[in-house]
Amino acid sequence: MVFLSISACCRCLCLFLGAALLLTGCGNEWNDPYPAAERGANRLYSAFSERPKHLDPAISYSNSEIGFIAQIYEPPLQYHYLKRPYELIPSTLDGMPQIRLYDKAGRLLPETASGDQVERSVYRLKLRPDVRYQPHPAFSLNEDGSARYMNLDASQSRALQTPSGPMALAEPGSRLLTAHDYVYQIKRLAHPSVQSPIYGMMSEHILGLKSLSALIKSALDSAPGAWVDLDTMPLPGAVAIDDQTLEITLEDKYPQFIYWLAMNFFAPVPREVDQFYSQPALRNGNVQLDTWPVGTGPFMMVYNNPNARIELSRNPNFHDERYPCQGQPEDIAAGLLTSCDARLPLIDSIVFSREKESLPYWNKFLQGYYDESGISSDSFDQAVRVNINGDVNVSPAMSAQGIQLQTSVRTSVYYMGFNMLDPVVGGRTPEEQRRAKLLRQALSIVLDQEEFISIFLNGRGQPGMGPLPPGIFGHLDGEAGINPVVYKWKDGAPQRRSLAEAKALLAKAGWPDGRDAKTGSPLVLNLDTTSGGLGDKSTMDWMSRQLNQVGVQLVIRSTDFNRFQEKLRKGSAQLYFLGWNADYPDPENFFFLFYGPEGKVAHGGENTANYSNPEFDRLFRIMKNQPNGPSRQAVIDQMLNLVREDAPWIYSFYPKSYVLRQGWLQNFKLNNVASNTIKYQRIDAASRAQLRAEWNDPLRWPFLIMLGGLVLLLWPALNAYRVRSGLDAFGKQVRKR
Amino acid sequence: MFAYILRRVLYAIPILIGVNLITFALFFMVNSPDDMARMQLGVKRVTPEAIQQWKAERGYDKPLFLNETSAGVAQITDTIFYSKSLTLFAGEFGRSEDGREIGREIRERMGPSLAIAIPTFLVGLGLTVSLSLFLVLFRGTWLDRTGVVLCVGLMSISSLFFIIGGQFIFARMLQLVPISGYESNPLVAWHFLILPVTVAVVAGIGSSTRWYRTLFLEEIGKDYVRTARAKGLSDTAVLFRHVLRNGLIPILTGVVVVIPTLFMGSLLIESFFGIPGLGSYTIDAIAAQDFAVVRAMVFLGSGLYLLGLILTDLSYTLVDPRIRLK
């Protein structure tokens, strides 16, 4: 531009500024990432960071995937939205399942019968008669009753390879849910090509699931790649008595099975849907059940671009389900019962936008373009204020925006595990085991979890007292619930035992001042971790310093995730840091992490510490078959005493969820177990539109000043050029300026 | 020239095989097929049978390079390397580990990547050449010195700073554009692209301007420039007609080679601005240990780079009549 004449430059700049001014005359919300036509719509705006790998209900097992499919599929049961502790209620059922127990002779047993006596558990589920599937081309029929879209060719399939997928096909059909659909899905769990993560576990319980898998495998071997009609293959463990009645038979007593009936693995999949997606043209075009779910739930998928945006809209066929009218006492004050008896869902659609980075997500939340958000560590100070009493609330700036904070202790536990197969921290001989136990107890005291939570989690955690987090039956608060190995009760609160006590334990363990009492060599422990980034260094340094207080040296062995898992599988790790998120709210789902037959090295199970205690295993077998009540609590107390005393884990903390929601998002209650909660939420769309417009009025003047600054910078340059071009080789002015 | 091009294309084949081999070896040095299966199946309740089944379905149950259980050619062909890597030469990208067709993904994501890369490339090139000529025009003055200091400053700042700073100032504070997002409709897309393109251009100004300035300064000291000045040509005429044209040869080396690789997208920009392009596809694949996508993207990247090198050689003949390709 500098090589144009000055007047031309001036003309260009004037045009540019004129255009900028013209632009500033446009409407508000220039930064709105959504189409203007959506403004004022009854939609929920949320985000996802990872593209979902699986949307097939037989496969999905990660929270990020379940967040989508839980809105679409309906397992037989669900959790009450408001009641705590978590309570199972019917979802597509007419009532709760009837459970009958039988012995070897086929005689009916009482519910209290012990696991040893029970040969069969039969769950009878009666379906509601009014549950219909979402509109979908798989249900679309010709006049003669044959499937309309069953022989799609490659060109038709290509037309479906858009974000609208099969929903682009005209005249989709629907039908009533039947018990056969549940049977079909249970059979899919055994399908070798589906690769359901719970098949291994369920095949130990559901009658005939293992032999069904073998049958399907042989069918696949004889006709590779062909669709296998599961209706032709018998499964005695799952039978549709009639269209409305389903019977599931287990080979043992497994009371926790009822929780599985509230998970996506047991959501119905109709045979015709499976057949529709098995068409080679669709399969090759990646239009599959794993990418395009079909359910009876409140929402259905209408747009699927997992790289940018996923959209669910209201299922017009959703059955009559009402907002709950009962909850916790505090729910009334929180306004959570104002929608009592309203027909669900309360919003029309959900838009999930992909945000790979937390910063853009956070900033868009502050601009009102997302309705709820978590809080990253970077944004914590901006978002949350903690007063001297330890009460947390949103910062004044956010409060002024109407943003509200909800916190809840998650049904998860984080722990530092000791590999019990290791000679130092686990011990091989009885003497080594005695010493190792004292060492583990000492280390449990030394690692100050309160400090860890305060420094590294911004207080978003509760110190661990055992494997059971709050909200799980068996967890006790107060003095009865403390871990006596690490804490003592003083002045009405748990107090961590002193370093002196830890040192005394260490000395008893044969490591006075962190040195071998016989050889004098220092005690060096190795912590295997997948952490290794700059942000994790401070955490690792902190841990090293903590152990150094008693003379123990900690070596951090950072490794990638695969090697870490391999070390756990082979038992070559010594100390490691892990967490466990509950599948369902039952103590069995935590205690099985210590159960001997679940040992990682010996059995490939989830007991990564390879803890083995026959007494614990005996109590576990009793506890897992008991109903919640005083006798179960008594057994749990014994089990807790054992794992606290043996200390195979350092019970670090129970994480706390901190979720911010905009003021216009109503009926929002954190639920750590259920994911199908969006149907209860309500949006005040008018208020959102108004506030968004207020918050996002573009600030024009700084931009104009920047443009002006650029002009000011250019001006002397242009002037200098004009002077210079008028000079001769000796610097003499030869042309008029 | 045809013979030259043919020769270069033939040279490219062993290079691509080598790149494939190295990618394969590096990937499987870090990840075993078991690890890949675990990554796809999750870490909860995964049985050894499920892992075996996953590997068998995707052909990862074979040996890596040599199948001693097979006979004849099958010893080579019935291996993971042959079945997964060499098929790329037939244009078969195959499917990602989660079952999606890679070729289709690449076609879908190429558009968003190019929507960022082409304007960034063109605006960036035009701006940096203009700025460097500007600095050369005022060489030795305070304008030149200030410009160089600014360039060094811009070079020294991480591109992440420009991204976060740009998002904060223009999208969060001034609220002029969306913070992130993408829309394939070109009438709407500019709304989302203006900030990432501006950020990418500004982040690249410093180093390119300094480099081009050095090239032009080298040219401007040559005899033919003095001759041109002596015959009375103006500064602008000398710069545009002589210096720019002669300075283009080294610039072309750096510029033409990147043109084909524009398809590959930008890792950081796409990630922060929510652009569903090929850069973020590659990053996602690495994070998910998706070997099928990683090998396809490395193959595509190296192929495009080799194409860029050939195009660079060809472009020399266009700007310098003395160069003849044989």
Short mmCIF file of C-alpha atoms in Angstrom, two decimals, chain A residues 271-665:
data_model
loop_
_atom_site.label_atom_id
_atom_site.label_comp_id
_atom_site.label_asym_id
_atom_site.label_seq_id
_atom_site.Cartn_x
_atom_site.Cartn_y
_atom_site.Cartn_z
CA ARG A 271 -34.33 -56.45 15.67
CA GLU A 272 -35.34 -54.39 12.62
CA VAL A 273 -32.98 -51.59 13.67
CA ASP A 274 -30.08 -54.01 13.93
CA GLN A 275 -31.03 -55.46 10.54
CA PHE A 276 -31.40 -51.99 8.99
CA TYR A 277 -27.90 -50.97 10.06
CA SER A 278 -26.43 -54.31 8.97
CA GLN A 279 -26.99 -53.44 5.29
CA PRO A 280 -23.55 -53.49 3.65
CA ALA A 281 -24.13 -50.12 2.01
CA LEU A 282 -24.78 -48.49 5.38
CA ARG A 283 -22.11 -50.43 7.21
CA ASN A 284 -19.48 -49.40 4.66
CA GLY A 285 -20.69 -45.82 4.87
CA ASN A 286 -20.30 -45.83 8.65
CA VAL A 287 -24.03 -45.35 9.21
CA GLN A 288 -24.40 -47.78 12.07
CA LEU A 289 -26.08 -48.24 15.39
CA ASP A 290 -22.75 -47.21 16.89
CA THR A 291 -23.12 -43.77 15.27
CA TRP A 292 -26.91 -43.34 14.97
CA PRO A 293 -28.75 -44.50 18.09
CA VAL A 294 -32.45 -45.38 18.00
CA GLY A 295 -34.40 -45.35 21.24
CA THR A 296 -37.59 -44.67 23.11
CA GLY A 297 -36.14 -41.88 25.26
CA PRO A 298 -37.13 -38.23 25.48
CA PHE A 299 -34.73 -37.15 22.73
CA MET A 300 -33.55 -38.45 19.38
CA MET A 301 -30.42 -37.70 17.42
CA VAL A 302 -31.10 -35.49 14.41
CA TYR A 303 -27.66 -34.14 13.57
CA ASN A 304 -24.39 -35.94 14.08
CA ASN A 305 -21.11 -34.33 13.14
CA PRO A 306 -18.93 -35.63 15.95
CA ASN A 307 -16.16 -33.27 14.91
CA ALA A 308 -18.21 -30.15 15.48
CA ARG A 309 -21.79 -30.49 16.62
CA ILE A 310 -24.29 -33.10 17.76
CA GLU A 311 -27.94 -32.22 18.07
CA LEU A 312 -30.76 -34.05 19.79
CA SER A 313 -34.36 -33.01 19.47
CA ARG A 314 -37.52 -33.94 21.33
CA ASN A 315 -38.83 -37.41 20.51
CA PRO A 316 -42.43 -36.76 19.42
CA ASN A 317 -43.37 -40.30 20.48
CA PHE A 318 -42.00 -40.07 24.01
CA HIS A 319 -44.36 -41.63 26.49
CA ASP A 320 -46.09 -39.75 29.26
CA GLU A 321 -43.50 -39.21 31.95
CA ARG A 322 -43.90 -36.50 34.58
CA TYR A 323 -41.53 -34.35 36.59
CA PRO A 324 -41.24 -35.69 40.16
CA CYS A 325 -43.24 -34.06 42.93
CA GLN A 326 -41.14 -35.44 45.77
CA GLY A 327 -37.55 -34.79 46.67
CA GLN A 328 -35.29 -33.79 49.48
CA PRO A 329 -36.46 -31.10 51.93
CA GLU A 330 -33.95 -28.61 50.52
CA ASP A 331 -35.27 -29.12 46.99
CA ILE A 332 -38.36 -27.01 47.68
CA ALA A 333 -36.26 -24.00 48.67
CA ALA A 334 -34.05 -24.57 45.65
CA GLY A 335 -37.12 -24.37 43.39
CA LEU A 336 -36.64 -27.91 42.20
CA LEU A 337 -40.27 -28.85 42.68
CA THR A 338 -41.88 -26.02 40.77
CA SER A 339 -42.24 -28.19 37.68
CA CYS A 340 -44.05 -30.89 39.66
CA ASP A 341 -46.11 -33.15 37.37
CA ALA A 342 -45.04 -31.31 34.21
CA ARG A 343 -44.76 -33.57 31.18
CA LEU A 344 -41.18 -34.38 30.22
CA PRO A 345 -38.98 -33.36 28.52
CA LEU A 346 -39.13 -29.68 29.34
CA ILE A 347 -36.83 -28.53 26.55
CA ASP A 348 -37.17 -29.01 22.82
CA SER A 349 -33.63 -29.80 21.81
CA ILE A 350 -30.03 -30.08 22.96
CA VAL A 351 -27.05 -28.75 21.04
CA PHE A 352 -23.66 -30.22 21.93
CA SER A 353 -20.80 -28.25 20.36
CA ARG A 354 -17.30 -29.63 20.32
CA GLU A 355 -14.85 -27.64 22.44
CA LYS A 356 -11.50 -29.35 22.60
CA GLU A 357 -9.94 -26.69 24.81
CA SER A 358 -11.29 -25.57 28.15
CA LEU A 359 -10.55 -21.86 27.69
CA PRO A 360 -12.91 -21.20 24.74
CA TYR A 361 -15.57 -23.25 26.54
CA TRP A 362 -15.19 -21.20 29.68
CA ASN A 363 -15.28 -17.86 27.86
CA LYS A 364 -18.35 -18.87 25.88
CA PHE A 365 -20.05 -19.89 29.10
CA LEU A 366 -19.34 -16.45 30.52
CA GLN A 367 -20.86 -14.91 27.40
CA GLY A 368 -23.98 -16.99 27.92
CA TYR A 369 -23.47 -19.31 24.97
CA TYR A 370 -23.35 -22.41 27.17
CA ASP A 371 -25.92 -23.09 29.82
CA GLU A 372 -23.67 -24.91 32.25
CA SER A 373 -19.98 -25.48 32.80
CA GLY A 374 -17.50 -27.19 35.05
CA ILE A 375 -14.65 -25.17 36.55
CA SER A 376 -11.09 -25.80 35.48
CA SER A 377 -8.25 -25.09 37.91
CA ASP A 378 -7.26 -22.06 35.81
CA SER A 379 -10.67 -20.48 36.22
CA PHE A 380 -11.30 -21.49 39.81
CA ASP A 381 -10.24 -18.22 41.44
CA GLN A 382 -12.27 -16.26 38.94
CA ALA A 383 -15.35 -18.35 39.58
CA VAL A 384 -15.42 -19.30 43.24
CA ARG A 385 -15.02 -17.56 46.56
CA VAL A 386 -14.45 -19.50 49.77
CA ASN A 387 -15.26 -17.64 52.99
CA ILE A 388 -13.55 -18.14 56.33
CA ASN A 389 -16.12 -20.76 57.34
CA GLY A 390 -15.19 -22.80 54.31
CA ASP A 391 -18.49 -22.08 52.52
CA VAL A 392 -18.13 -21.86 48.78
CA ASN A 393 -20.05 -19.59 46.47
CA VAL A 394 -19.66 -17.98 43.10
CA SER A 395 -17.60 -14.82 42.82
CA PRO A 396 -19.49 -11.51 43.05
CA ALA A 397 -19.02 -10.86 39.33
CA MET A 398 -20.61 -14.17 38.46
CA SER A 399 -23.30 -13.77 41.03
CA ALA A 400 -24.21 -10.48 39.37
CA GLN A 401 -24.64 -12.42 36.13
CA GLY A 402 -27.04 -14.77 37.88
CA ILE A 403 -24.65 -17.70 37.61
CA GLN A 404 -25.16 -20.30 40.32
CA LEU A 405 -22.88 -22.93 41.75
CA GLN A 406 -23.77 -26.48 42.69
CA THR A 407 -21.40 -28.79 44.46
CA SER A 408 -21.64 -32.46 45.23
CA VAL A 409 -19.26 -35.14 46.43
CA ARG A 410 -18.95 -37.63 43.62
CA THR A 411 -19.43 -41.35 44.03
CA SER A 412 -15.75 -41.83 43.27
CA VAL A 413 -12.60 -42.48 45.22
CA TYR A 414 -8.99 -41.63 44.40
CA TYR A 415 -6.26 -43.59 46.04
CA MET A 416 -2.60 -44.39 46.09
CA GLY A 417 -2.33 -48.13 45.80
CA PHE A 418 0.37 -50.41 47.14
CA ASN A 419 1.20 -53.45 45.10
CA MET A 420 0.82 -56.19 47.70
CA LEU A 421 3.00 -58.52 45.61
CA ASP A 422 5.95 -56.18 46.10
CA PRO A 423 8.39 -57.44 48.78
CA VAL A 424 8.81 -54.01 50.42
CA VAL A 425 5.27 -52.60 50.50
CA GLY A 426 3.42 -55.94 50.33
CA GLY A 427 5.76 -58.54 51.76
CA ARG A 428 6.19 -62.21 50.91
CA THR A 429 6.97 -63.85 54.25
CA PRO A 430 4.80 -63.27 57.34
CA GLU A 431 7.55 -61.12 58.84
CA GLU A 432 7.86 -59.05 55.66
CA GLN A 433 4.08 -58.69 55.59
CA ARG A 434 4.01 -57.44 59.17
CA ARG A 435 6.67 -54.86 58.43
CA ALA A 436 5.02 -53.85 55.16
CA LYS A 437 1.68 -53.27 56.86
CA LEU A 438 3.25 -50.92 59.39
CA LEU A 439 5.07 -49.15 56.58
CA ARG A 440 1.81 -48.67 54.64
CA GLN A 441 0.08 -47.35 57.75
CA ALA A 442 2.92 -44.90 58.37
CA LEU A 443 2.78 -43.63 54.80
CA SER A 444 -0.99 -43.26 55.06
CA ILE A 445 -0.45 -40.82 57.90
CA VAL A 446 2.42 -38.99 56.26
CA LEU A 447 0.65 -38.07 53.02
CA ASP A 448 -1.43 -35.14 54.22
CA GLN A 449 -4.54 -35.36 52.06
CA GLU A 450 -6.07 -32.20 53.52
CA GLU A 451 -3.05 -30.26 52.27
CA PHE A 452 -3.18 -32.00 48.90
CA ILE A 453 -6.85 -31.12 48.44
CA SER A 454 -6.24 -27.54 49.47
CA ILE A 455 -3.20 -26.99 47.23
CA PHE A 456 -3.95 -29.02 44.15
CA LEU A 457 -7.73 -29.33 44.05
CA ASN A 458 -8.74 -25.87 45.27
CA GLY A 459 -10.60 -27.65 48.05
CA ARG A 460 -12.63 -29.70 45.60
CA GLY A 461 -12.43 -32.94 47.49
CA GLN A 462 -13.08 -34.62 50.80
CA PRO A 463 -10.31 -36.58 52.54
CA GLY A 464 -10.77 -40.33 52.09
CA MET A 465 -11.63 -42.43 55.13
CA GLY A 466 -11.98 -45.69 53.26
CA PRO A 467 -13.03 -46.99 49.90
CA LEU A 468 -16.70 -45.96 50.25
CA PRO A 469 -17.47 -42.36 49.28
CA PRO A 470 -20.41 -40.43 50.74
CA GLY A 471 -23.73 -41.38 49.19
CA ILE A 472 -22.87 -45.06 49.10
CA PHE A 473 -24.50 -47.32 51.65
CA GLY A 474 -21.98 -48.18 54.35
CA HIS A 475 -20.26 -44.82 54.39
CA LEU A 476 -20.56 -43.23 57.81
CA ASP A 477 -19.98 -39.62 58.70
CA GLY A 478 -18.62 -38.33 61.98
CA GLU A 479 -16.53 -40.21 64.50
CA ALA A 480 -17.90 -43.59 63.46
CA GLY A 481 -16.71 -43.04 59.91
CA ILE A 482 -13.07 -42.02 60.45
CA ASN A 483 -10.13 -44.18 59.52
CA PRO A 484 -8.60 -44.82 62.98
CA VAL A 485 -5.25 -45.79 61.49
CA VAL A 486 -4.78 -42.28 60.09
CA TYR A 487 -7.10 -40.08 62.16
CA LYS A 488 -8.25 -39.59 65.70
CA TRP A 489 -11.39 -37.79 66.76
CA LYS A 490 -10.64 -34.55 68.56
CA ASP A 491 -12.84 -31.54 69.31
CA GLY A 492 -15.65 -32.91 67.18
CA ALA A 493 -13.55 -33.32 64.06
CA PRO A 494 -11.13 -35.85 62.61
CA GLN A 495 -7.51 -34.97 63.21
CA ARG A 496 -4.68 -36.54 61.26
CA ARG A 497 -2.25 -38.47 63.43
CA SER A 498 1.10 -36.84 63.99
CA LEU A 499 4.34 -37.36 62.14
CA ALA A 500 5.78 -38.70 65.38
CA GLU A 501 3.24 -41.51 65.30
CA ALA A 502 4.11 -42.19 61.66
CA LYS A 503 7.80 -42.27 62.54
CA ALA A 504 7.10 -44.68 65.39
CA LEU A 505 5.23 -46.99 63.02
CA LEU A 506 8.07 -46.71 60.54
CA ALA A 507 10.57 -47.65 63.23
CA LYS A 508 8.42 -50.64 64.19
CA ALA A 509 8.41 -51.61 60.54
CA GLY A 510 12.21 -51.76 60.65
CA TRP A 511 12.78 -48.44 58.90
CA PRO A 512 13.77 -45.97 61.66
CA ASP A 513 14.15 -42.51 60.08
CA GLY A 514 13.52 -44.09 56.72
CA ARG A 515 16.59 -46.34 56.86
CA ASP A 516 16.88 -50.08 57.12
CA ALA A 517 17.48 -50.91 60.76
CA LYS A 518 19.98 -53.61 59.78
CA THR A 519 21.87 -52.22 56.80
CA GLY A 520 21.29 -48.49 57.16
CA SER A 521 20.35 -48.20 53.53
CA PRO A 522 17.65 -45.65 52.78
CA LEU A 523 14.10 -46.70 52.01
CA VAL A 524 13.47 -45.83 48.37
CA LEU A 525 9.95 -46.25 47.02
CA ASN A 526 8.89 -46.00 43.40
CA LEU A 527 5.70 -44.28 42.37
CA ASP A 528 4.51 -45.19 38.91
CA THR A 529 2.41 -42.51 37.35
CA THR A 530 1.11 -41.41 33.99
CA SER A 531 1.66 -37.80 35.03
CA GLY A 532 4.70 -36.19 33.55
CA GLY A 533 3.76 -32.77 32.31
CA LEU A 534 4.90 -29.49 33.79
CA GLY A 535 1.66 -29.13 35.72
CA ASP A 536 2.15 -32.48 37.42
CA LYS A 537 5.68 -31.77 38.58
CA SER A 538 4.51 -29.73 41.54
CA THR A 539 2.23 -32.58 42.63
CA MET A 540 5.05 -35.08 42.42
CA ASP A 541 7.44 -32.73 44.23
CA TRP A 542 4.87 -32.33 46.97
CA MET A 543 4.57 -36.09 47.40
CA SER A 544 8.34 -36.49 47.54
CA ARG A 545 8.57 -33.78 50.17
CA GLN A 546 5.82 -35.36 52.23
CA LEU A 547 7.60 -38.71 52.38
CA ASN A 548 10.91 -37.00 52.98
CA GLN A 549 9.53 -35.79 56.31
CA VAL A 550 10.00 -39.31 57.62
CA GLY A 551 13.16 -39.96 55.63
CA VAL A 552 11.56 -42.00 52.87
CA GLN A 553 12.79 -41.29 49.37
CA LEU A 554 10.24 -41.30 46.59
CA VAL A 555 11.27 -41.95 43.01
CA ILE A 556 8.73 -40.82 40.43
CA ARG A 557 8.56 -43.14 37.45
CA SER A 558 6.58 -41.28 34.84
CA THR A 559 5.34 -43.48 32.10
CA ASP A 560 2.77 -43.48 29.34
CA PHE A 561 -0.67 -44.90 29.94
CA ASN A 562 0.00 -48.19 28.15
CA ARG A 563 3.17 -48.96 30.08
CA PHE A 564 1.45 -47.99 33.29
CA GLN A 565 -1.39 -50.41 32.61
CA GLU A 566 1.11 -53.09 31.66
CA LYS A 567 2.98 -52.61 34.94
CA LEU A 568 -0.27 -53.03 36.84
CA ARG A 569 -1.11 -56.16 34.87
CA LYS A 570 2.30 -57.67 35.49
CA GLY A 571 2.52 -56.50 39.08
CA SER A 572 5.76 -54.63 38.54
CA ALA A 573 4.51 -51.32 39.94
CA GLN A 574 5.22 -50.56 43.59
CA LEU A 575 3.09 -47.47 44.30
CA TYR A 576 0.58 -46.04 41.86
CA PHE A 577 -2.19 -43.48 41.81
CA LEU A 578 -5.65 -44.41 40.53
CA GLY A 579 -9.32 -43.61 40.90
CA TRP A 580 -12.58 -45.50 40.70
CA ASN A 581 -15.90 -44.14 39.56
CA ALA A 582 -18.95 -46.09 40.70
CA ASP A 583 -20.94 -48.00 38.10
CA TYR A 584 -23.83 -48.07 40.53
CA PRO A 585 -24.39 -46.82 44.10
CA ASP A 586 -23.70 -50.02 45.99
CA PRO A 587 -20.76 -50.83 48.28
CA GLU A 588 -20.13 -54.01 46.31
CA ASN A 589 -18.96 -51.85 43.42
CA PHE A 590 -16.12 -50.52 45.63
CA PHE A 591 -15.30 -53.51 47.79
CA PHE A 592 -14.81 -55.77 44.81
CA LEU A 593 -11.65 -53.76 44.17
CA PHE A 594 -10.15 -55.62 47.17
CA TYR A 595 -11.68 -59.01 46.47
CA GLY A 596 -9.02 -61.71 46.08
CA PRO A 597 -10.49 -63.40 42.95
CA GLU A 598 -10.41 -59.97 41.28
CA GLY A 599 -6.60 -59.77 41.68
CA LYS A 600 -5.04 -58.03 38.71
CA VAL A 601 -1.98 -60.22 38.32
CA ALA A 602 -3.51 -63.57 39.18
CA HIS A 603 -6.94 -63.16 37.59
CA GLY A 604 -6.80 -60.07 35.37
CA GLY A 605 -9.46 -58.39 37.52
CA GLU A 606 -9.83 -54.89 38.93
CA ASN A 607 -8.02 -55.48 42.24
CA THR A 608 -4.91 -53.58 41.15
CA ALA A 609 -3.34 -53.75 44.62
CA ASN A 610 -3.54 -57.56 44.42
CA TYR A 611 -4.83 -57.46 47.97
CA SER A 612 -5.80 -60.86 49.26
CA ASN A 613 -7.34 -61.46 52.65
CA PRO A 614 -9.47 -64.60 53.12
CA GLU A 615 -11.48 -62.98 55.89
CA PHE A 616 -12.25 -59.97 53.72
CA ASP A 617 -13.22 -62.26 50.83
CA ARG A 618 -15.57 -64.20 53.12
CA LEU A 619 -17.23 -61.03 54.34
CA PHE A 620 -17.45 -59.72 50.77
CA ARG A 621 -19.37 -62.79 49.67
CA ILE A 622 -21.81 -62.25 52.54
CA MET A 623 -22.16 -58.51 52.04
CA LYS A 624 -22.76 -58.58 48.29
CA ASN A 625 -25.89 -60.68 48.73
CA GLN A 626 -27.36 -58.71 51.59
CA PRO A 627 -30.00 -56.02 51.31
CA ASN A 628 -29.16 -52.62 52.76
CA GLY A 629 -29.83 -52.64 56.48
CA PRO A 630 -28.20 -52.93 59.89
CA SER A 631 -26.82 -56.42 59.30
CA ARG A 632 -25.20 -55.34 56.04
CA GLN A 633 -23.82 -52.25 57.77
CA ALA A 634 -22.28 -54.49 60.44
CA VAL A 635 -20.52 -56.59 57.80
CA ILE A 636 -19.38 -53.47 55.95
CA ASP A 637 -17.95 -52.06 59.18
CA GLN A 638 -15.88 -55.22 59.59
CA MET A 639 -14.69 -55.02 56.02
CA LEU A 640 -13.79 -51.36 56.41
CA ASN A 641 -11.82 -52.16 59.54
CA LEU A 642 -9.85 -54.78 57.64
CA VAL A 643 -8.94 -52.57 54.67
CA ARG A 644 -8.13 -49.63 56.93
CA GLU A 645 -5.93 -51.79 59.13
CA ASP A 646 -4.22 -53.53 56.21
CA ALA A 647 -4.01 -50.25 54.27
CA PRO A 648 -3.56 -51.65 50.75
CA TRP A 649 -4.51 -48.14 49.59
CA ILE A 650 -3.88 -44.69 50.91
CA TYR A 651 -7.44 -43.38 50.71
CA SER A 652 -6.69 -40.02 49.20
CA PHE A 653 -9.94 -38.21 48.55
CA TYR A 654 -13.48 -38.26 47.28
CA PRO A 655 -13.66 -35.67 44.51
CA LYS A 656 -16.26 -32.93 44.57
CA SER A 657 -18.10 -31.79 41.46
CA TYR A 658 -18.39 -28.02 41.06
CA VAL A 659 -20.83 -27.10 38.34
CA LEU A 660 -21.87 -23.61 37.33
CA ARG A 661 -25.19 -22.99 35.67
CA GLN A 662 -26.72 -19.93 34.17
CA GLY A 663 -29.68 -18.41 36.01
CA TRP A 664 -32.01 -19.30 33.14
CA LEU A 665 -31.31 -23.03 33.50
#
